[in-house]
Amino acid sequence: MYSLLDTINTPEELRSLDRGQLPKLAGELREFLVESVSKTGGHLSSNLGTVELTIALHYIYNTPEDKLVWDVGHQTYTHKILTGRRDAMSRLRMAGGISGFPKREESPYDTFGTGHSSTSISAALGMAVAAQLQGSERRAVAIIGDGAMTGGMAFEGLNNAGAMDANLLVILNDNDMSISRPVGALNNYLARLMSGRFYATMRRGSERVLKGIPPVLEFAKRAEEHVKGMVTPSTLFEEFGFNYIGPIDGHDLGVLLDTLSNLRQLTGPQFLHIVTQKGKGYALAEENCLLYHGVNKFDRTQGIVAKPVLNDVEEQVAKPTYTEVFGKWLCDMAAQDERLIGITPAMCEGSGMAEFAERFPARYFDVGIAEQHALTFAAGLACDGYRPVVAIYSTFLQRAYDQLIHDIAIQNLPVVLAIDRGGLVGADGATHAGSFDLSYLRCIPNMTVMAPADEDECRQMLYTAFRLNTPSAVRYPRGKGVGVAVSEEMRALPVGKGELRRSGHKVAILSFGTMLAPALAAGEQLDASVANMRFIKPLDAELVLRLAREHELLVTVEENTVQGGAGSAVAECLQQHGVTAALLQLGLPDSFIEQGEHGQMLTGCGLDAKGLVTSIEKRLAD
């Protein structure tokens, strides 16, 4: 099935092929991608859309000497396959396996580690300037999708790069037709022409000749822009200082190879606009590229099978995900209060907002991959009497930390942060883990920070947060809850108050968030008291001090880094009140934790019931 692909293990071997063999290689790569990802899960649509581009880049550019920087990085499976990792795809996104994103320590061809968007232009510019400073002729290429171009950092990079003479190529992979006109033979021909050395030489020569006659030079420039503007998209990128080429068909290998070959010879900032189709070559993914964007294991022949419709009894037994709990609460709350505004930075489905977007379209705002803007936009709405709810992943909230402090917290505005993916996230690994939010949130004045122990508590905490007149955050994990029935009723919890869930002796375990289940299991084995703390800020100081007086050892448990987290809050509380107590803080270690199955990752960190018991018994023995 893979007669040609099986002979290619490095880009050097790829470059030894005849150009006429490359379309066959592209077909085999698509077959391999569908077969491989159907067995491991991962990102499919985006990778099917970049097969020809990846082949062309490695064929024309001298990688890894020339630098390819992939934005986001979830479209790099073909890149991994062509750079010696084809066999490793069977362990993609698994413990001990290769990452689903570029990773510098994994391969010299992965020039820059990514997982978040809009970083490629800045990173590639840094590499281009490094080559310039070293007197090297190597090239740097940034490959960025039209979605990632909504991030402000991408335009910061463009603005800086356009004012420099570094040899940087930015490739805009436009796969939604969102900013492009239809692609045809004329556009492909013009792209070849405008990327050629003859055109570039003539252009520079004309500028030198006409410099002495400024009005004529200005007329010539305007005439060129006018002619190009009639057959290409906006001259926005030209205004940034780039030589704009395109749009071209990103699945036409001949056009790609010719254009990239020409651009490889040019100097200064270049911008190539290609149009591709997500899911290309796999009919099911072409029909529904969103469904096949990130997939679990599936039968490649049948495709992804819809979940069976449950009857009333089955539905009551089924465990919802925390994301689903949030989505239902959002709709219920919006029906009660017209001030509610829902905001997401390009994560509608991932954050559980699809139903809200359909039912309340006038109050739903997807602001694109622009987390900083999302929070300041919410702050502006709050200033005029609305109650914004920003649904955001923990790891993405890090990018808007300045806005959270300056635009929301300092002004004490009632913005609710619904923070999904708190804690470890499994196969997506370190770039997507929400390991730090409790630490970086609790140090901000005016913030109320909550972490639910189960599904129903998540709903009630969201309601509690919405009723506050100050900034608040509800932090919950990825995946299903523990099976607690979710009440239709919404009731406010007493702010800053935890609850004692088990009374015991000698040891008191203070659990934050969904660590309650393993804490209770450990409490049974140790006959320990167990508290569901609920609030990280304000902390229930009264409960902490009472448990400290009544027990020999306090143990804090959180799915957050120990440094500065909830356990640190307990330590500060004890110190503030002059209480000396033995304290054991358990949480995520001071390291970035690689991908794996979530339960295995918790076990590895000692955060399952057995690990808690082992750590506590060791501390008692010491």
XYZ file of C-alpha atoms in Angstrom:
622
model
C 0.000 0.000 0.000
C 2.878 2.378 0.793
C 5.431 1.304 -1.805
C 6.834 4.820 -2.191
C 6.346 6.086 1.359
C 8.183 3.057 2.769
C 11.341 4.227 0.977
C 11.266 7.711 2.520
C 12.645 8.149 6.029
C 14.357 11.525 5.717
C 13.869 14.732 3.712
C 17.145 13.907 1.897
C 15.503 10.752 0.541
C 12.413 12.782 -0.346
C 14.531 15.222 -2.349
C 16.011 12.336 -4.341
C 12.598 11.575 -5.845
C 11.555 12.792 -9.257
C 8.929 15.536 -9.128
C 6.568 13.289 -11.011
C 6.561 10.820 -8.106
C 5.381 13.356 -5.519
C 1.610 13.166 -6.242
C 1.768 9.392 -5.631
C 3.622 10.037 -2.374
C 0.917 12.519 -1.339
C -1.759 9.887 -1.917
C 0.102 7.302 0.152
C 0.643 9.825 2.960
C -3.086 10.529 3.120
C -3.848 6.825 3.298
C -1.272 6.399 6.055
C -2.604 9.386 8.020
C -6.186 8.124 8.033
C -5.082 4.588 8.911
C -2.727 5.738 11.665
C -4.899 8.388 13.312
C -7.949 6.098 13.262
C -5.963 3.759 15.538
C -4.428 6.335 17.901
C -6.717 9.360 17.795
C -5.374 12.847 17.215
C -5.820 15.721 14.790
C -6.940 14.560 11.366
C -8.610 17.235 9.211
C -5.816 19.776 9.574
C -3.138 17.204 8.719
C -4.947 15.956 5.628
C -5.028 19.550 4.443
C -1.259 20.138 4.596
C 0.130 17.032 2.870
C 1.223 18.713 -0.376
C 2.517 21.794 1.427
C 4.682 19.683 3.734
C 6.086 17.634 0.849
C 6.873 20.781 -1.129
C 8.567 22.522 1.796
C 10.900 19.624 2.555
C 11.522 19.101 -1.178
C 12.548 22.712 -1.870
C 14.115 23.764 1.418
C 17.276 22.253 2.868
C 15.806 21.117 6.164
C 16.806 21.042 8.963
C 19.401 23.692 8.010
C 16.537 25.786 6.705
C 14.030 26.325 9.505
C 10.342 25.404 9.282
C 8.239 26.850 12.111
C 4.702 25.487 12.340
C 2.040 27.561 14.059
C -0.123 25.693 16.626
C 1.559 22.498 15.436
C -1.444 20.193 15.194
C -0.931 19.950 11.407
C 2.597 18.478 11.541
C 1.907 14.738 11.286
C 3.129 14.592 7.659
C 6.186 16.556 8.750
C 6.865 13.967 11.473
C 6.362 11.064 9.061
C 8.825 12.514 6.531
C 11.433 13.248 9.198
C 12.054 9.753 10.497
C 9.085 9.222 12.794
C 6.736 7.141 10.632
C 6.973 4.048 12.843
C 6.601 6.189 15.989
C 3.154 7.337 14.810
C 1.731 4.161 16.368
C 2.512 5.714 19.791
C 1.317 9.212 18.926
C 0.187 11.238 21.976
C 0.718 8.260 24.308
C 2.921 7.941 27.368
C 6.476 7.455 26.152
C 5.428 8.146 22.557
C 5.860 11.120 20.275
C 4.016 14.372 20.833
C 1.096 15.555 18.729
C 2.933 18.871 18.346
C 6.452 19.915 17.283
C 8.961 19.364 20.061
C 12.585 20.450 19.911
C 13.939 17.564 21.969
C 12.104 15.068 19.742
C 13.801 15.907 16.432
C 16.206 18.459 14.908
C 13.522 19.056 12.286
C 11.196 20.406 15.006
C 12.821 23.818 15.160
C 10.335 25.396 17.577
C 7.978 23.808 20.103
C 4.350 24.874 19.785
C 0.924 24.109 21.155
C -0.552 27.595 21.260
C -1.252 29.731 18.211
C 0.099 32.880 16.559
C 3.730 32.376 17.615
C 5.311 31.201 14.347
C 6.046 34.557 12.710
C 7.851 35.958 15.743
C 9.876 32.764 16.256
C 10.790 32.413 12.577
C 11.778 36.081 12.447
C 14.126 35.472 15.364
C 15.694 32.592 13.428
C 15.953 34.685 10.254
C 17.713 37.472 12.134
C 20.037 34.911 13.762
C 21.021 33.677 10.288
C 21.620 37.250 9.207
C 23.837 37.977 12.205
C 25.811 34.796 11.521
C 26.260 35.589 7.832
C 24.345 32.440 6.888
C 22.204 31.958 3.775
C 19.767 29.612 5.516
C 16.096 30.452 5.273
C 13.295 30.610 7.862
C 9.674 29.784 7.032
C 6.622 30.371 9.237
C 3.515 28.325 8.365
C 0.406 29.857 9.931
C -3.303 29.117 9.483
C -5.993 31.708 8.865
C -7.421 30.948 12.311
C -4.112 31.732 14.003
C -3.954 34.999 12.051
C -6.753 36.257 14.309
C -4.228 36.352 17.167
C -2.724 39.755 17.818
C 0.783 38.338 18.265
C 0.816 37.299 14.600
C 0.338 40.912 13.550
C 2.959 42.096 16.017
C 5.369 39.734 14.286
C 4.313 40.909 10.824
C 4.686 44.535 11.825
C 8.234 43.965 13.051
C 9.301 41.661 10.206
C 8.074 43.983 7.469
C 10.401 46.709 8.710
C 13.447 44.419 8.507
C 15.389 42.863 5.643
C 15.708 39.377 7.120
C 15.043 36.437 4.784
C 11.675 35.356 6.157
C 8.861 33.602 4.325
C 5.405 33.585 5.926
C 2.987 31.039 4.448
C -0.674 31.677 5.204
C -2.502 28.352 5.024
C -6.042 29.500 4.367
C -8.298 26.486 4.836
C -11.647 28.118 5.472
C -11.792 30.383 2.397
C -12.420 33.051 5.001
C -10.147 35.751 3.582
C -9.575 34.603 0.007
C -11.183 34.735 -3.382
C -11.694 31.671 -5.566
C -8.454 30.098 -6.719
C -7.944 29.559 -10.435
C -5.383 29.190 -13.196
C -4.887 32.950 -13.510
C -4.020 33.334 -9.820
C -1.624 30.392 -10.010
C 0.047 31.907 -13.079
C 0.395 35.314 -11.448
C 1.832 33.722 -8.300
C 4.508 32.007 -10.352
C 5.207 35.264 -12.163
C 5.334 37.502 -9.080
C 7.519 35.060 -7.134
C 10.028 34.737 -9.975
C 13.476 36.319 -9.919
C 12.807 38.128 -13.202
C 9.825 39.962 -11.723
C 11.705 40.770 -8.503
C 14.782 42.010 -10.416
C 12.693 44.163 -12.731
C 10.846 45.591 -9.752
C 14.048 46.536 -7.908
C 15.598 47.888 -11.104
C 12.585 50.051 -11.822
C 12.681 51.459 -8.296
C 16.366 52.421 -8.718
C 15.726 54.091 -12.083
C 12.673 55.991 -10.878
C 14.083 57.141 -7.534
C 15.248 60.335 -9.176
C 11.703 61.113 -10.324
C 9.587 60.697 -7.129
C 6.175 61.437 -8.690
C 6.746 58.797 -11.372
C 8.001 56.271 -8.800
C 4.904 56.829 -6.673
C 2.697 56.442 -9.757
C 4.447 53.174 -10.681
C 3.977 51.764 -7.176
C 0.302 52.679 -7.130
C -0.183 51.193 -10.587
C 1.424 47.904 -9.468
C -0.770 47.750 -6.359
C -3.854 48.481 -8.438
C -3.103 45.719 -10.951
C -2.266 43.182 -8.220
C -5.318 44.258 -6.226
C -7.630 43.331 -9.084
C -6.555 39.691 -9.053
C -5.387 39.089 -5.472
C -6.810 39.767 -2.011
C -6.182 42.925 -0.045
C -2.799 44.627 -0.154
C -2.754 44.518 3.656
C 0.368 42.358 3.759
C 2.122 44.604 1.234
C 1.444 47.506 3.573
C 3.207 45.557 6.318
C 6.284 45.525 4.089
C 6.008 41.998 2.649
C 6.068 40.948 -0.974
C 2.658 39.269 -1.220
C 2.169 36.222 -3.472
C -1.081 34.350 -4.030
C -3.562 32.990 -3.380
C -2.507 29.689 -4.928
C -3.891 26.177 -4.787
C -2.215 24.494 -1.831
C -2.957 21.034 -3.246
C -1.303 21.637 -6.629
C 2.204 20.295 -6.135
C 3.466 21.757 -9.391
C 2.401 25.266 -8.464
C 3.683 24.882 -4.904
C 7.084 23.605 -5.998
C 7.576 26.321 -8.621
C 6.462 29.095 -6.307
C 8.511 27.928 -3.313
C 11.539 27.393 -5.526
C 11.299 30.981 -6.708
C 10.705 32.342 -3.216
C 13.705 30.390 -1.893
C 15.916 32.608 -4.071
C 14.440 35.944 -3.011
C 15.654 38.100 -0.137
C 13.713 40.069 2.433
C 10.243 39.401 3.863
C 7.978 37.335 1.593
C 4.327 36.340 2.103
C 2.743 33.362 0.343
C -1.007 32.835 0.560
C -2.184 29.282 -0.179
C -5.688 27.853 -0.064
C -6.195 24.290 1.184
C -9.100 22.076 2.174
C -9.319 20.575 5.632
C -9.883 16.835 5.476
C -8.640 16.662 1.879
C -8.703 13.137 0.450
C -10.929 11.513 3.088
C -14.533 12.027 2.079
C -15.977 11.871 5.590
C -13.553 14.535 6.821
C -14.169 16.698 3.768
C -17.901 16.652 4.532
C -17.435 17.516 8.217
C -13.921 18.798 8.851
C -14.875 20.073 12.314
C -16.011 16.629 13.485
C -12.723 15.154 12.268
C -10.533 17.953 13.604
C -9.625 16.176 16.848
C -10.717 12.548 16.986
C -10.597 9.526 19.235
C -10.013 6.069 17.749
C -12.536 5.247 15.023
C -13.277 2.781 12.234
C -11.909 4.422 9.086
C -14.534 2.725 6.898
C -17.559 3.636 9.004
C -16.120 6.906 10.286
C -17.075 8.492 13.581
C -20.359 7.007 14.730
C -22.813 9.313 16.480
C -23.492 8.622 20.143
C -26.641 6.529 20.653
C -29.708 8.368 21.894
C -30.279 7.468 25.534
C -33.639 6.894 27.148
C -34.606 8.822 30.280
C -33.218 6.208 32.691
C -29.933 5.844 30.808
C -29.571 9.608 30.584
C -29.933 9.953 34.342
C -27.220 7.335 34.889
C -24.820 8.693 32.239
C -22.027 10.872 33.588
C -21.839 14.266 31.886
C -18.530 15.973 31.263
C -17.786 19.159 33.183
C -17.835 20.960 29.842
C -21.400 19.723 29.262
C -22.407 20.837 32.766
C -21.094 24.296 31.979
C -22.901 24.405 28.616
C -26.263 23.527 30.165
C -25.786 25.991 33.024
C -24.920 28.737 30.541
C -28.168 28.218 28.636
C -30.240 27.977 31.819
C -28.667 31.116 33.260
C -29.050 33.033 30.006
C -32.762 32.180 29.964
C -33.081 33.718 33.436
C -30.886 36.785 33.001
C -30.676 38.807 29.792
C -27.475 40.468 31.010
C -25.488 37.274 30.445
C -23.067 37.465 27.512
C -21.102 34.386 26.418
C -17.581 34.880 25.057
C -15.057 32.374 23.726
C -11.660 32.772 22.038
C -12.311 30.369 19.132
C -13.299 27.382 21.284
C -17.075 27.171 20.839
C -17.390 23.378 20.695
C -14.437 22.638 22.967
C -15.844 24.893 25.685
C -19.407 23.561 25.406
C -20.985 26.718 23.949
C -22.550 25.291 20.771
C -26.097 25.136 22.158
C -25.784 28.599 23.674
C -24.577 29.987 20.347
C -27.611 28.487 18.626
C -30.185 29.542 21.216
C -28.796 32.989 22.043
C -26.911 34.130 18.923
C -27.194 37.832 19.777
C -25.424 37.227 23.089
C -22.737 34.871 21.791
C -19.340 36.175 20.717
C -16.474 34.135 19.302
C -13.635 36.658 19.161
C -11.135 34.392 17.393
C -7.829 33.195 18.796
C -7.422 36.390 20.776
C -7.473 35.680 24.497
C -6.235 39.143 25.483
C -8.980 40.822 23.478
C -11.573 38.393 24.880
C -10.952 39.541 28.458
C -10.787 43.264 27.735
C -13.890 42.956 25.523
C -15.629 41.319 28.500
C -14.417 44.132 30.747
C -15.972 46.709 28.420
C -19.306 44.881 28.481
C -19.177 44.668 32.280
C -18.607 48.406 32.491
C -21.978 48.951 30.853
C -24.038 46.622 33.015
C -23.684 43.239 31.310
C -22.496 40.032 32.986
C -19.926 38.424 30.671
C -19.007 34.761 31.034
C -15.704 33.953 29.332
C -15.290 30.245 28.556
C -11.578 29.602 28.238
C -9.067 26.798 28.680
C -6.732 27.178 31.644
C -3.612 27.067 29.492
C -4.983 29.741 27.130
C -5.954 32.056 29.978
C -2.241 32.405 30.710
C -1.954 34.492 27.556
C -4.360 37.106 28.912
C -2.897 37.482 32.395
C -2.110 41.173 31.966
C -5.675 41.904 30.856
C -7.096 39.894 33.750
C -5.172 42.022 36.233
C -5.330 45.461 34.635
C -8.651 45.475 32.802
C -10.794 43.284 35.057
C -9.369 42.886 38.561
C -8.091 46.421 39.197
C -11.476 47.774 38.097
C -13.236 45.045 40.121
C -15.563 44.157 37.243
C -18.071 41.266 37.451
C -16.609 38.974 34.792
C -16.976 35.205 35.245
C -14.131 33.023 34.011
C -15.329 29.487 33.251
C -11.931 27.788 33.179
C -11.988 24.430 31.399
C -9.130 21.885 31.273
C -7.889 22.676 34.765
C -5.157 20.220 35.763
C -3.658 17.538 33.520
C -5.269 16.963 30.125
C -3.934 13.626 28.938
C -2.811 13.176 25.342
C -2.310 16.866 24.533
C 0.527 17.039 27.041
C 2.389 19.895 28.661
C 1.366 22.666 26.256
C -2.321 22.177 27.040
C -2.170 21.271 30.731
C -3.828 23.631 33.202
C -1.163 23.173 35.844
C -0.770 26.716 37.127
C -4.142 28.491 37.318
C -4.741 28.174 41.055
C -1.297 29.705 41.630
C -1.612 32.592 39.222
C -5.242 33.390 40.047
C -5.205 33.419 43.837
C -2.550 36.146 44.063
C -4.789 38.665 42.229
C -6.773 41.049 44.485
C -10.581 41.117 44.097
C -10.644 37.572 42.608
C -12.857 34.784 43.912
C -11.509 31.372 42.888
C -13.510 28.135 43.126
C -12.873 24.502 42.183
C -15.802 22.053 42.195
C -15.456 18.528 43.522
C -18.237 17.120 41.299
C -20.696 17.958 38.529
C -23.449 19.420 40.699
C -21.001 21.561 42.617
C -19.727 22.874 39.278
C -23.219 24.073 38.357
C -23.772 25.699 41.747
C -20.355 27.383 41.703
C -21.029 28.869 38.266
C -24.286 30.275 39.624
C -22.465 31.571 42.711
C -19.851 33.272 40.536
C -22.480 34.867 38.311
C -24.216 36.435 41.307
C -21.054 38.078 42.597
C -20.393 41.689 41.776
C -16.652 41.093 41.488
C -14.307 39.060 39.230
C -14.598 35.311 39.733
C -13.283 32.054 38.357
C -14.656 28.519 38.385
C -11.964 26.013 37.493
C -12.918 22.496 36.381
C -11.150 19.607 34.618
C -11.467 17.945 31.264
C -13.626 14.832 31.013
C -16.483 13.262 32.911
C -17.503 13.866 36.490
C -17.748 11.291 39.245
C -21.422 10.539 38.659
C -23.147 12.950 41.061
C -26.643 13.909 39.897
C -26.833 17.501 38.707
C -29.700 19.443 40.252
C -31.885 21.578 38.009
C -32.114 24.063 40.856
C -29.406 26.706 41.040
C -28.365 27.834 44.493
C -25.577 30.097 45.686
C -22.912 28.579 47.905
C -21.643 30.516 50.931
C -18.529 32.276 49.662
C -15.291 31.179 51.265
C -16.775 28.180 53.069
C -15.745 24.553 52.712
C -17.395 21.446 54.149
C -16.196 18.540 56.255
C -16.996 15.356 54.338
C -15.452 12.808 56.695
C -14.472 12.906 60.369
C -11.407 10.936 61.429
C -8.323 11.076 63.595
C -4.734 12.212 63.476
C -4.738 13.279 59.785
C -6.927 15.850 58.045
C -6.917 15.910 54.232
C -7.891 19.250 52.694
C -9.025 18.546 49.147
C -9.347 21.179 46.421
C -11.492 20.443 43.364
C -11.869 16.977 41.899
C -9.159 15.553 44.145
C -11.981 14.906 46.623
C -12.723 11.385 45.304
C -9.184 10.007 45.844
C -8.939 12.005 49.095
C -12.075 10.303 50.461
C -10.755 6.887 49.400
C -7.456 7.603 51.151
C -9.340 8.929 54.163
C -11.171 5.615 54.516
C -7.899 3.683 54.565
C -6.220 6.043 57.023
C -9.298 6.909 59.112
C -8.536 10.540 58.299
C -10.780 13.567 58.254
C -11.483 14.884 54.755
C -12.598 18.408 53.876
C -13.928 19.610 50.535
C -12.454 23.116 50.599
C -14.369 24.410 47.546
C -12.795 27.880 47.611
C -9.146 28.601 46.960
C -9.810 32.300 47.478
C -11.156 33.342 49.877
C -9.895 30.344 51.821
C -12.022 28.959 54.642
C -9.573 29.990 57.372
C -11.949 28.944 60.143
C -12.090 25.362 58.860
C -8.325 25.231 58.291
C -7.529 26.417 61.826
C -10.044 24.063 63.432
C -8.631 21.055 61.589
C -5.087 22.144 62.477
C -5.976 22.227 66.180
C -7.694 18.825 66.096
C -5.171 16.820 64.047
C -1.470 16.019 64.070
C -1.007 16.417 60.302
C -2.707 18.556 57.666
C -2.481 17.339 54.057
C -3.466 19.517 51.094
C -4.283 17.854 47.769
C -4.675 19.684 44.443
C -4.297 19.003 40.713
C -2.180 22.121 40.369
C 1.491 22.817 40.825
C 2.432 22.807 44.506
C 4.370 26.074 44.118
C 2.043 28.900 45.065
C -1.082 26.766 44.846
C -3.897 25.965 47.251
C -1.537 24.233 49.668
C 0.545 27.388 49.811
C -2.622 29.298 50.679
C -3.153 26.973 53.660
C 0.473 27.445 54.762
C 0.049 31.231 54.582
C -3.166 31.009 56.592
C -1.471 29.044 59.370
C 1.452 31.449 59.482
C -0.816 34.498 59.462
C -2.676 33.189 62.515
C 0.477 32.083 64.317
C -0.476 28.408 64.227
C 2.295 25.835 64.082
C 1.116 22.641 62.424
C 2.657 19.815 60.446
C 1.682 20.354 56.807
C 2.136 18.083 53.776
C 1.397 19.686 50.394
C 0.584 17.267 47.570
C 0.043 18.316 43.974
C 1.772 18.460 40.615
C 5.579 18.426 40.699
C 7.860 21.248 39.587
C 8.211 19.892 36.057
C 6.317 19.818 32.773
C 4.423 16.531 32.563
C 4.353 14.813 29.188
C 1.306 13.285 27.506
C -0.374 10.077 28.584
C -3.663 8.698 29.865
C -5.048 11.023 32.532
C -5.428 8.367 35.234
C -1.893 7.125 34.634
C -0.588 10.668 34.837
C -2.257 11.198 38.221
C -0.816 7.917 39.445
C 2.608 8.995 38.281
C 2.246 12.188 40.322
C 1.065 10.272 43.385
C -2.390 11.844 43.196
C -4.500 8.685 43.142
C -5.781 7.181 46.400
C -2.852 4.767 46.685
C -0.325 7.536 46.097
C -1.959 9.770 48.708
C -1.865 6.989 51.295
C 1.791 6.244 50.520
C 2.837 9.900 50.845
C 0.872 10.421 54.060
C 2.161 7.241 55.704
C 5.724 8.161 54.793
C 5.285 11.617 56.325
C 3.786 10.121 59.497
C 6.698 7.697 59.755
C 9.196 10.523 59.317
